[in-house]
Tab-separated table of C-alpha atoms in Angstrom:
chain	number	residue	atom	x	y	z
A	1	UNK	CA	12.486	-59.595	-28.491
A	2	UNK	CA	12.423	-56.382	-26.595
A	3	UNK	CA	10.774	-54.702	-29.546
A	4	UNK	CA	8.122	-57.242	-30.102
A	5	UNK	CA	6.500	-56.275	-26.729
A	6	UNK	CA	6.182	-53.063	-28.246
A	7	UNK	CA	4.383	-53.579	-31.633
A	8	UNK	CA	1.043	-54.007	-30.284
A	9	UNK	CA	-1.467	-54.671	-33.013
A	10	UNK	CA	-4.195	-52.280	-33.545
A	11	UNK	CA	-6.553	-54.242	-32.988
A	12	UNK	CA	-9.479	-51.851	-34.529
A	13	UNK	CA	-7.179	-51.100	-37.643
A	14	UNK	CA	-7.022	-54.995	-38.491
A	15	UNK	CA	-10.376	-55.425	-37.773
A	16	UNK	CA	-11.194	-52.672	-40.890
A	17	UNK	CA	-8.879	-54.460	-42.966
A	18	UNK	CA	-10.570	-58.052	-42.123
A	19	UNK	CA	-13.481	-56.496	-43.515
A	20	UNK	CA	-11.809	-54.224	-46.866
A	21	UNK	CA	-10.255	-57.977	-47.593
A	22	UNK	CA	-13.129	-60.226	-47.029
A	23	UNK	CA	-15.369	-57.808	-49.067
A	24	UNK	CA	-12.886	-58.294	-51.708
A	25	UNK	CA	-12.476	-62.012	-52.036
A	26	UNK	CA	-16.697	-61.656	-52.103
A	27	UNK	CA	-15.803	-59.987	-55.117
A	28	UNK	CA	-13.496	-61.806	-56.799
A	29	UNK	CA	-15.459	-64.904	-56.098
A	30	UNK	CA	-18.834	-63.093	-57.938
A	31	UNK	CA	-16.887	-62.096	-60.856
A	32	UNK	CA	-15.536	-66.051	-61.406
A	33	UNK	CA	-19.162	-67.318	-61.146
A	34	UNK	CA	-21.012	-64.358	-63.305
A	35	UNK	CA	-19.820	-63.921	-66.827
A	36	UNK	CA	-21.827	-60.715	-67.319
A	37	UNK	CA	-20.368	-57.795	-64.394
A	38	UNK	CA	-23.728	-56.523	-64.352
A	39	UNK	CA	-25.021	-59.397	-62.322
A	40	UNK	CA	-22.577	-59.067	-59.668
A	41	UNK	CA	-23.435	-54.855	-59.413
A	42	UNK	CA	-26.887	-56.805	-58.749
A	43	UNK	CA	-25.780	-59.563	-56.731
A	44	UNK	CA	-23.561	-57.016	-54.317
A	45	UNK	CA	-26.720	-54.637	-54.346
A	46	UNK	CA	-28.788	-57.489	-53.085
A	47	UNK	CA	-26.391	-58.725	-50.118
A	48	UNK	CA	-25.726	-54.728	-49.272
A	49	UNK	CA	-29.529	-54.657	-49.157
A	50	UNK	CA	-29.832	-57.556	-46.832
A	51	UNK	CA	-27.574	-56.337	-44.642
A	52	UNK	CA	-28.426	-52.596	-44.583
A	53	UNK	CA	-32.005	-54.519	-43.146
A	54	UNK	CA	-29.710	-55.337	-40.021
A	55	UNK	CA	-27.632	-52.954	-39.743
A	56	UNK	CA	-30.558	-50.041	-39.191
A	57	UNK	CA	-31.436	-51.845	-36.014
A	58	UNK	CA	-28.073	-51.920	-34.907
A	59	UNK	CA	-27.731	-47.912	-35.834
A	60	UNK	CA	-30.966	-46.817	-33.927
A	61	UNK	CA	-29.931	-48.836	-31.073
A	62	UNK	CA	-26.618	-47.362	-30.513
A	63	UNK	CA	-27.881	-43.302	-31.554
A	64	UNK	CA	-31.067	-43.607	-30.159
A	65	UNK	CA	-32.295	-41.444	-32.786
A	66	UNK	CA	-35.474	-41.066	-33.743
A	67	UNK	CA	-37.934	-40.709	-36.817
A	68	UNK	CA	-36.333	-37.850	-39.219
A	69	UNK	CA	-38.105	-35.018	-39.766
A	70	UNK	CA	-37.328	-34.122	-43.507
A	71	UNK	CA	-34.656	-35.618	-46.149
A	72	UNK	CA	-31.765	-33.457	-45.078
A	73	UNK	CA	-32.325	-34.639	-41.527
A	74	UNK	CA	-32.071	-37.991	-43.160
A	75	UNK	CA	-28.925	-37.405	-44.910
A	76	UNK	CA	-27.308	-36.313	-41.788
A	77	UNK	CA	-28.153	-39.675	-40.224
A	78	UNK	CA	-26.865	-41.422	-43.325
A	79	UNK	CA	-23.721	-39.578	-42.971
A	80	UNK	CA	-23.332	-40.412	-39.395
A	81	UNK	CA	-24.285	-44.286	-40.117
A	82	UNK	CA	-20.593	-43.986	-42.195
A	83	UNK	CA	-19.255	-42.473	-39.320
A	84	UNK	CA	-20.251	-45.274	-36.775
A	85	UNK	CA	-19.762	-48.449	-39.015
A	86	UNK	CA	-16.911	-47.393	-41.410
A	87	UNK	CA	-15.204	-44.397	-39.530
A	88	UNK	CA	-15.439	-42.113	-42.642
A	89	UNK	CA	-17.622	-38.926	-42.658
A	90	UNK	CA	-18.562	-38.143	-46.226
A	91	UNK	CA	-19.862	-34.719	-47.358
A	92	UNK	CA	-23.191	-33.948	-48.434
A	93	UNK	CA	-23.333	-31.955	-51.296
A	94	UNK	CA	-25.724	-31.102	-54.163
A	95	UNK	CA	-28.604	-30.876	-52.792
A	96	UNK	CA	-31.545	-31.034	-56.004
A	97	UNK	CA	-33.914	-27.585	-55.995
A	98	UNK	CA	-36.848	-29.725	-54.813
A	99	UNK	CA	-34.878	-31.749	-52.105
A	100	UNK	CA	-35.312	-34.723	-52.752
A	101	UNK	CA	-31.922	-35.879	-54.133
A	102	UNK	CA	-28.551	-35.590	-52.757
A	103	UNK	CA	-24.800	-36.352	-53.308
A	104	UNK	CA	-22.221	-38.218	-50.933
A	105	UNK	CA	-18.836	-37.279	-51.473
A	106	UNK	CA	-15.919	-39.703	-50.225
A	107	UNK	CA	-12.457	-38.627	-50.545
A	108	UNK	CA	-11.299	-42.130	-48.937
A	109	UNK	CA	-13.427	-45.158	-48.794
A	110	UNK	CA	-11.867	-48.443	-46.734
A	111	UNK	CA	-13.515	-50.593	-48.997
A	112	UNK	CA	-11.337	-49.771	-51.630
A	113	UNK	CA	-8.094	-49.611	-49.647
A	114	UNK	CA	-6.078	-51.863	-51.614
A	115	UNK	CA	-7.847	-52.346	-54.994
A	116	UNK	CA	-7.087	-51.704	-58.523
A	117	UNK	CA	-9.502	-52.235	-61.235
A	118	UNK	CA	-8.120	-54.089	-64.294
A	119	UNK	CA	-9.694	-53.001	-67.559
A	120	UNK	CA	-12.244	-56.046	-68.217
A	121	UNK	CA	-14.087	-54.702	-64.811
A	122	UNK	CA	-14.899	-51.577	-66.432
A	123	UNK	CA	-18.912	-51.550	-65.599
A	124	UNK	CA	-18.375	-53.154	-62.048
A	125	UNK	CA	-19.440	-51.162	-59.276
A	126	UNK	CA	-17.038	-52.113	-56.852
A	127	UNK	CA	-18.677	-50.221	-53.972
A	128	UNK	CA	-22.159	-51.351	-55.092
A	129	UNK	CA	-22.940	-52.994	-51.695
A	130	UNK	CA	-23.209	-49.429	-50.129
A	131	UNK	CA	-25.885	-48.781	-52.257
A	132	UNK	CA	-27.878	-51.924	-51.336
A	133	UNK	CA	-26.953	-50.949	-47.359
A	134	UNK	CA	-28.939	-47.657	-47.510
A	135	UNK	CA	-31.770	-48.891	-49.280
A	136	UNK	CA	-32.501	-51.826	-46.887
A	137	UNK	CA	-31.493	-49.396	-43.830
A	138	UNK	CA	-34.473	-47.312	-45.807
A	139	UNK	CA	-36.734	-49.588	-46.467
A	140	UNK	CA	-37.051	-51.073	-42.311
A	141	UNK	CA	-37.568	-46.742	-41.333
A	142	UNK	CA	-40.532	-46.909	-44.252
A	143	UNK	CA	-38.762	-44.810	-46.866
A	144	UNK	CA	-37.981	-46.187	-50.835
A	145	UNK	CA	-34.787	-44.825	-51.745
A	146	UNK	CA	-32.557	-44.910	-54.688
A	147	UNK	CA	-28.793	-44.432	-54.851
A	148	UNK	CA	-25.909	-45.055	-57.376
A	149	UNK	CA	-21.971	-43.508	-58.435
A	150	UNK	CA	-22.122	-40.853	-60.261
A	151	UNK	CA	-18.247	-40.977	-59.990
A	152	UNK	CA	-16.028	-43.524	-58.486
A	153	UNK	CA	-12.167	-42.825	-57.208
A	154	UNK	CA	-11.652	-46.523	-59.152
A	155	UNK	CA	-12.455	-45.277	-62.345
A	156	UNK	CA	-9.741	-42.229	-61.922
A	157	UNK	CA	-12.201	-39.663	-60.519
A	158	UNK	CA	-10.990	-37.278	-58.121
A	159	UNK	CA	-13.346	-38.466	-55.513
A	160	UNK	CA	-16.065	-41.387	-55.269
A	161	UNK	CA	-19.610	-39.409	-55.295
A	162	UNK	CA	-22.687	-41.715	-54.672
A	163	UNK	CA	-25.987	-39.816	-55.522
A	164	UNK	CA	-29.320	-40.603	-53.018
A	165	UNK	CA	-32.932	-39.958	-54.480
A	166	UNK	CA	-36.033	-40.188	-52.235
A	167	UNK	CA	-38.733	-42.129	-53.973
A	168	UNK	CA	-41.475	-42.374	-51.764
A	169	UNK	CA	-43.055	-43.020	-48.416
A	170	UNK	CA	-43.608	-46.335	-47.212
A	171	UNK	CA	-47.001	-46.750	-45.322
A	172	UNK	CA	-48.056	-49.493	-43.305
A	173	UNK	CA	-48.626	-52.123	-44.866
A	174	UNK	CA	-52.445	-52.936	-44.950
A	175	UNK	CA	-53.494	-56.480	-43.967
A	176	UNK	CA	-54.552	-58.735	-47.195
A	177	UNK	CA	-58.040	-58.796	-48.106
A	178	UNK	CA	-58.974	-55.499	-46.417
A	179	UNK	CA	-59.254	-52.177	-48.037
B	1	UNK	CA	13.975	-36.070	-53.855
B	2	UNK	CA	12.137	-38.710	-54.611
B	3	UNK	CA	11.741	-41.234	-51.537
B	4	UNK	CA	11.065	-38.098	-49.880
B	5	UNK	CA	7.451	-37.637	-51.686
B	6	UNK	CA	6.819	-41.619	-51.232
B	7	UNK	CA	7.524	-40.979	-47.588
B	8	UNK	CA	5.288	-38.292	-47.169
B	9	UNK	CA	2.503	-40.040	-48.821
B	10	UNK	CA	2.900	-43.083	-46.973
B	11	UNK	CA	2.505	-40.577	-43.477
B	12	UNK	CA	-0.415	-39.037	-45.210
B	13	UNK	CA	-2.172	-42.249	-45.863
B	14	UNK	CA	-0.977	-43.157	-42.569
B	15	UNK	CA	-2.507	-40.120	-41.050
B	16	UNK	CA	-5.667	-41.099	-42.269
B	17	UNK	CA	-6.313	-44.278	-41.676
B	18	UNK	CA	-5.066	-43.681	-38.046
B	19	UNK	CA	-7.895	-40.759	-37.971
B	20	UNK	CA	-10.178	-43.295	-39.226
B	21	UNK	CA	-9.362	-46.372	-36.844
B	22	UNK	CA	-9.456	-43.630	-34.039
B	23	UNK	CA	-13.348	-43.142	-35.032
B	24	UNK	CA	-13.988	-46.647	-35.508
B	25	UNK	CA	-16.587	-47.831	-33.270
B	26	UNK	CA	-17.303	-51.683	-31.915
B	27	UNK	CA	-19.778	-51.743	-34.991
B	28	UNK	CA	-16.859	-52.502	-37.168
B	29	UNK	CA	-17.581	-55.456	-35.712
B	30	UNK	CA	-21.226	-56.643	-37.045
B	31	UNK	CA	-20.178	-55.314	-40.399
B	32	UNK	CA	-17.441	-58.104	-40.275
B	33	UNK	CA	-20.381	-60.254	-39.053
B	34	UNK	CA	-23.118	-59.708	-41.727
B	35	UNK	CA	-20.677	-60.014	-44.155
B	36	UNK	CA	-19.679	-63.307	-43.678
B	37	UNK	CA	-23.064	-64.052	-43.234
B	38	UNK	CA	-24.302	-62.876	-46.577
B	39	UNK	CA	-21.164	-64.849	-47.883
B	40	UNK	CA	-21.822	-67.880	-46.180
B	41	UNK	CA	-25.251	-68.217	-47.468
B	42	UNK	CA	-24.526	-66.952	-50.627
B	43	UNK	CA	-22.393	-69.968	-51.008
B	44	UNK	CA	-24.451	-72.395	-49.502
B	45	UNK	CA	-27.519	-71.207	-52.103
B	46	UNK	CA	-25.563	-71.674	-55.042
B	47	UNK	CA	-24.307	-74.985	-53.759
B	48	UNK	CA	-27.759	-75.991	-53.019
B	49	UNK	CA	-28.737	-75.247	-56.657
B	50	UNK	CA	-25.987	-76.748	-57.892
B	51	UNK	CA	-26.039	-80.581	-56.653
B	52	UNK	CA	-29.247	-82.719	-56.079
B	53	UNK	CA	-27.631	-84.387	-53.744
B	54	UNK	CA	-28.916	-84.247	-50.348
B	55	UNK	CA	-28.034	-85.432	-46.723
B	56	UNK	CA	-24.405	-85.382	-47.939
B	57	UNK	CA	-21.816	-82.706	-45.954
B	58	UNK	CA	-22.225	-79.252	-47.380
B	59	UNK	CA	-19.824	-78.191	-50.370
B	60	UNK	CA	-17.863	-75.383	-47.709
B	61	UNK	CA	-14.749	-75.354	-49.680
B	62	UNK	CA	-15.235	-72.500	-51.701
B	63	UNK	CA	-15.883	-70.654	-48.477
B	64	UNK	CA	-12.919	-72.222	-46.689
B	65	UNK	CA	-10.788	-70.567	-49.945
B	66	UNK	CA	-12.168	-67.643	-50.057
B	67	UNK	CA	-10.701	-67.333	-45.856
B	68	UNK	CA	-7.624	-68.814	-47.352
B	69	UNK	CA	-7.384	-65.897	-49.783
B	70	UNK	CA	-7.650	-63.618	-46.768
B	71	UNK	CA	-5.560	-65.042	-44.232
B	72	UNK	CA	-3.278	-65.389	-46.965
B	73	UNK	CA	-3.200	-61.358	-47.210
B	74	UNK	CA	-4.095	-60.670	-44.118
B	75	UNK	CA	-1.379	-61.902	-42.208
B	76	UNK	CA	1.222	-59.883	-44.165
B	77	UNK	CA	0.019	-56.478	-43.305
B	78	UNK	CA	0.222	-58.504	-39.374
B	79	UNK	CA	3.622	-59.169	-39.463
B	80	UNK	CA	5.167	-56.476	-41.560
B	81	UNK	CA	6.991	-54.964	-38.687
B	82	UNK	CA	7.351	-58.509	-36.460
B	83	UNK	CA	10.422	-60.262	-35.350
B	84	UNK	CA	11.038	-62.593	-37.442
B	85	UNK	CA	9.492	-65.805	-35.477
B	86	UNK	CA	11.803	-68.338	-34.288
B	87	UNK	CA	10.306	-71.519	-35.012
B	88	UNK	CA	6.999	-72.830	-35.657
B	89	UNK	CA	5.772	-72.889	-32.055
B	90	UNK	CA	6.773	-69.492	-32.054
B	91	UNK	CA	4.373	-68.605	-35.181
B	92	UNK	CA	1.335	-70.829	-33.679
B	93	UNK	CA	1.471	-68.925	-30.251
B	94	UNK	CA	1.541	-65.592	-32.064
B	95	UNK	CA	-1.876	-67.197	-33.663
B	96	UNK	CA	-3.132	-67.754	-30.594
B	97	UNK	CA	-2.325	-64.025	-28.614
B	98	UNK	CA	-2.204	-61.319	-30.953
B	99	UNK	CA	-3.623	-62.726	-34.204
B	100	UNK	CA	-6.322	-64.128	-32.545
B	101	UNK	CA	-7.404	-61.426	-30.812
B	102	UNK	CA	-7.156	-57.980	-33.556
B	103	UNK	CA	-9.620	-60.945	-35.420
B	104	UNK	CA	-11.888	-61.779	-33.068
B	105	UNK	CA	-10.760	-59.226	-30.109
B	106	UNK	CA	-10.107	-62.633	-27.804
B	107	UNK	CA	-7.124	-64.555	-27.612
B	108	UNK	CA	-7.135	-68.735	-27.917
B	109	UNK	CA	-8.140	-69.654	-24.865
B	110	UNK	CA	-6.314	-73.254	-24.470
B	111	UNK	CA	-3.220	-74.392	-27.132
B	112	UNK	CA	-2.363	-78.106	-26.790
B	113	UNK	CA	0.495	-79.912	-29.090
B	114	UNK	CA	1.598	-83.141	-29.702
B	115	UNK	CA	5.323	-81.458	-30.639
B	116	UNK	CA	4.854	-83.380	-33.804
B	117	UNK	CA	2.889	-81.011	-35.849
B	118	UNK	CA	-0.618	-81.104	-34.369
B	119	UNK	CA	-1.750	-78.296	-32.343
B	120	UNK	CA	-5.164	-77.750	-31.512
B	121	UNK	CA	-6.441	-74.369	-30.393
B	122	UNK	CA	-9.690	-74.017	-28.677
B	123	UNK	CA	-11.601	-70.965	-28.390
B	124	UNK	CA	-14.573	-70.830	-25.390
B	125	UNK	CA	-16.257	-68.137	-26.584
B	126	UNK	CA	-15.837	-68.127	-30.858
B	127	UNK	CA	-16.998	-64.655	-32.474
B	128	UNK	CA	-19.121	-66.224	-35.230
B	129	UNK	CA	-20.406	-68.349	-32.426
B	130	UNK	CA	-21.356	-65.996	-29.570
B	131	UNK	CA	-24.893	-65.120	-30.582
B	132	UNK	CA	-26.441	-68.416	-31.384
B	133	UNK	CA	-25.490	-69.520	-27.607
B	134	UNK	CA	-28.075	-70.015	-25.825
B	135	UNK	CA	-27.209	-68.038	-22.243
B	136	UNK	CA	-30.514	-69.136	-20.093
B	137	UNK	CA	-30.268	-72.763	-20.781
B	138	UNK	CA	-27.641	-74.355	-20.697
B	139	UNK	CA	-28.105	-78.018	-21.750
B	140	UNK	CA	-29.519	-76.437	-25.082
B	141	UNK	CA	-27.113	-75.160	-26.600
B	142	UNK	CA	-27.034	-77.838	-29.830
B	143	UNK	CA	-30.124	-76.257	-31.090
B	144	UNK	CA	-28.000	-74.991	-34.300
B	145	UNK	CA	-24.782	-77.262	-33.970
B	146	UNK	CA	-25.940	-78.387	-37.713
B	147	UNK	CA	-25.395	-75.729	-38.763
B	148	UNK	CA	-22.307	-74.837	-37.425
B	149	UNK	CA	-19.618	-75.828	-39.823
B	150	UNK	CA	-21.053	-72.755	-42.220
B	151	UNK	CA	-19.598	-70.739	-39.922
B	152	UNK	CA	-16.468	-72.067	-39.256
B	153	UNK	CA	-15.581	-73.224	-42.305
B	154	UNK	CA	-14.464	-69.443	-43.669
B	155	UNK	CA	-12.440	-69.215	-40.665
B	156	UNK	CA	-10.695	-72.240	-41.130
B	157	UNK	CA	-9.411	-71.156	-43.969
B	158	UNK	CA	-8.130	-68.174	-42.799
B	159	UNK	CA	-6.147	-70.006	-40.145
B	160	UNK	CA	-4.810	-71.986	-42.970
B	161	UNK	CA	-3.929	-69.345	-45.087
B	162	UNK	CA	-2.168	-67.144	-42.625
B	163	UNK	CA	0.073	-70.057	-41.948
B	164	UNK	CA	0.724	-71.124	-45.618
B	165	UNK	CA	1.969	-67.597	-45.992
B	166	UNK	CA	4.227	-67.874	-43.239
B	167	UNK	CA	5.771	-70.925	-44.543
B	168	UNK	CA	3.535	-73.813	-42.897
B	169	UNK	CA	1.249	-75.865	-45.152
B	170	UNK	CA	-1.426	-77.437	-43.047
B	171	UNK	CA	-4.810	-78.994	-42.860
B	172	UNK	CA	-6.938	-76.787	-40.536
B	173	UNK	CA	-9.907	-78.693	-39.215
B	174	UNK	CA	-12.831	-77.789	-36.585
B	175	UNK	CA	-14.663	-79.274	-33.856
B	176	UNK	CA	-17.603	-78.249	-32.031
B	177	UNK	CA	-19.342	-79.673	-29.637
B	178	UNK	CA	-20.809	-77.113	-27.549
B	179	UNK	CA	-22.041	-73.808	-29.249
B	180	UNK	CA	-20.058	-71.316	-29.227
B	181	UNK	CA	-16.740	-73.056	-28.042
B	182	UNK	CA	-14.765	-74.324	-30.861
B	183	UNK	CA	-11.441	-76.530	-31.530
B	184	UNK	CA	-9.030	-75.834	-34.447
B	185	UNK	CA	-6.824	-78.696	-35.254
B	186	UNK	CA	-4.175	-77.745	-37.276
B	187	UNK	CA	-2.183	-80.417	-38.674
B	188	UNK	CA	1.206	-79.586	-39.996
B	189	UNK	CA	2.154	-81.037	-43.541
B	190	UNK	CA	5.768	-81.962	-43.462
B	191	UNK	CA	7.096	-83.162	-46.947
């Protein structure tokens, strides 16, 4: 008994692991109702997306920061949006000559925390949701984004590298029927 | 030689998820929250599709087995290092205290048991809950009670599972009737 009064949960820890494990019954449950595992990269793409739309309000209200000034000011933030919501702080490497394109490097990702890919999942993105997150987190601060692996720890790389490319500038939208 | 290298990498990965959860901020929580969202309606679309039958109850179970699935897991990383419980009480008020709360960071507020295999936990304040309360009136909060079982049905499920993997089958029901408390009844299935 003594010793039960000592092992506290941590609460934070379990709360990580509520998500790694809910994200991965989401899925399991795509793969049993797609046959082809390129609709789920799409379907997870589209529910990251959805959510990245919420979660940017959620990230400028608790860093107050505002517009960015350039892309690598932008990558920062990204980095720091892992920092606040999954406690990981990937590196930015690669930067492209022109600066429009950029790598993020994960050594450890908590999505993947206890996941094995068996062989038929060989085109699945597990992580794909991350790359619907930044797009819709994009999209709300008026920027068009695109992102995908270009290496992923599942597939026995050393590390998990997801690549960013800046598209365009989004400008206010004009109202219908005026020029 | 050997257990020595698996111990060292289990400190190492210890190590760093301990840096991690050190980091982790409150926002751990709405990622937990959007999930589920994008879950729940993900289910509830293809559902939709599916059937052409309307004003029926919602088809929830697929959501209520996907919690299942997680419970099911969930509560073995829990109670890896646990007492072993003494009886089934004992497993239902660990529920209520420390399961509840490294969930949904509040414990049950109110447990009540026949001592025959029906307990019923009520939570005042219910995570998924909390933000579709309506604080300045009072008297309105059934403005979304419809919709309500969406959002409990994942976490029934999870109760259910956590408690099939300690050795309880059960049916794990829900009651609302005022957003955002909720009532669990969780009937024991004795064979």
């Amino acid at each position: 008994m003594s010793s039960r009064t000592g092992a506290r949960l941590d609460t934070k820890k379990i709360n990580s692991e509520l998500f790694t494990l809910t994200y991965g019954a989401l899925v399991a449950q795509l793969l049993k109702d797609y046959e082809n595992v390129e609709d789920v990269n799409k379907q997870l793409e589209r529910m990251g997306y959805n959510m990245g739309v919420r979660l940017i309000e959620d990230f400028l209200a608790r860093t107050g920061s505002g517009r960015c000034y350039d892309f690598r000011d932008t990558a920062e933030k990204i980095q720091s949006g892992f920092k606040l919501f999954l406690g990981i702080t990937p590196t930015i490497t690669n930067w492209s000559a022109t600066g429009d394109e950029f790598s993020l490097c994960f050594e450890s990702n908590p999505l993947t925390e206890f996941v094995e890919l068996p062989d038929n999942c060989l085109h699945l993105k597990y992580c794909n949701i991350l790359t619907g997150v930044l797009r819709g987190a994009c999209e709300m601060v008026q920027m068009e984004i695109a992102s995908w692996f270009v290496q992923d720890q599942l597939k026995n790389d050393n590390i998990t590298e997801l690549r960013v490319k800046f598209i365009k500038r989004l400008e206010d939208a004009i109202p219908a029927g005026e020029d | 030689m050997k257990p020595q290298v698996a111990d060292s990498k289990i400190n190492s990965s210890g190590t760093s998820v301990s840096s991690t959860t050190s980091t982790l901020g409150e926002a751990n929580e709405c990622l937990f929250e959007f999930l589920h969202a994008e879950i729940m309606n993900y289910v509830i679309e293809k559902n939709a599709s599916d059937s052409n039958v309307k004003n029926t109850e919602e088809n929830l179970s697929e959501l209520e087995w996907m919690g299942f699935g997680v419970g099911y897991r969930i509560i073995e990383r829990l109670t890896r290092e646990w007492v072993r419980f003494k009886d089934e009480l004992d497993m239902i008020k660990f529920i209520c205290t420390d399961y509840w709360s490294s969930l949904y960071h509040k414990q049950i507020d109110n447990l009540k048991t026949n001592h025959h295999g029906t307990y019923v936990l009520q939570d005042n304040e219910f995570r998924l809950l909390k933000h579709l309360a309506n604080h300045n009136s009072n008297n309105n909060n059934k403005q979304y009670l419809r919709e309500c079982p969406r959002l409990i049905a994942f976490t029934c499920g999870l109760l259910r599972g956590s408690l099939a993997n300690l050795g309880i089958s059960s049916i794990v029901k829900a009651e609302i009737t005022l957003i955002p408390t909720c009532k669990f009844h969780v009937e024991v299935q004795r064979v």
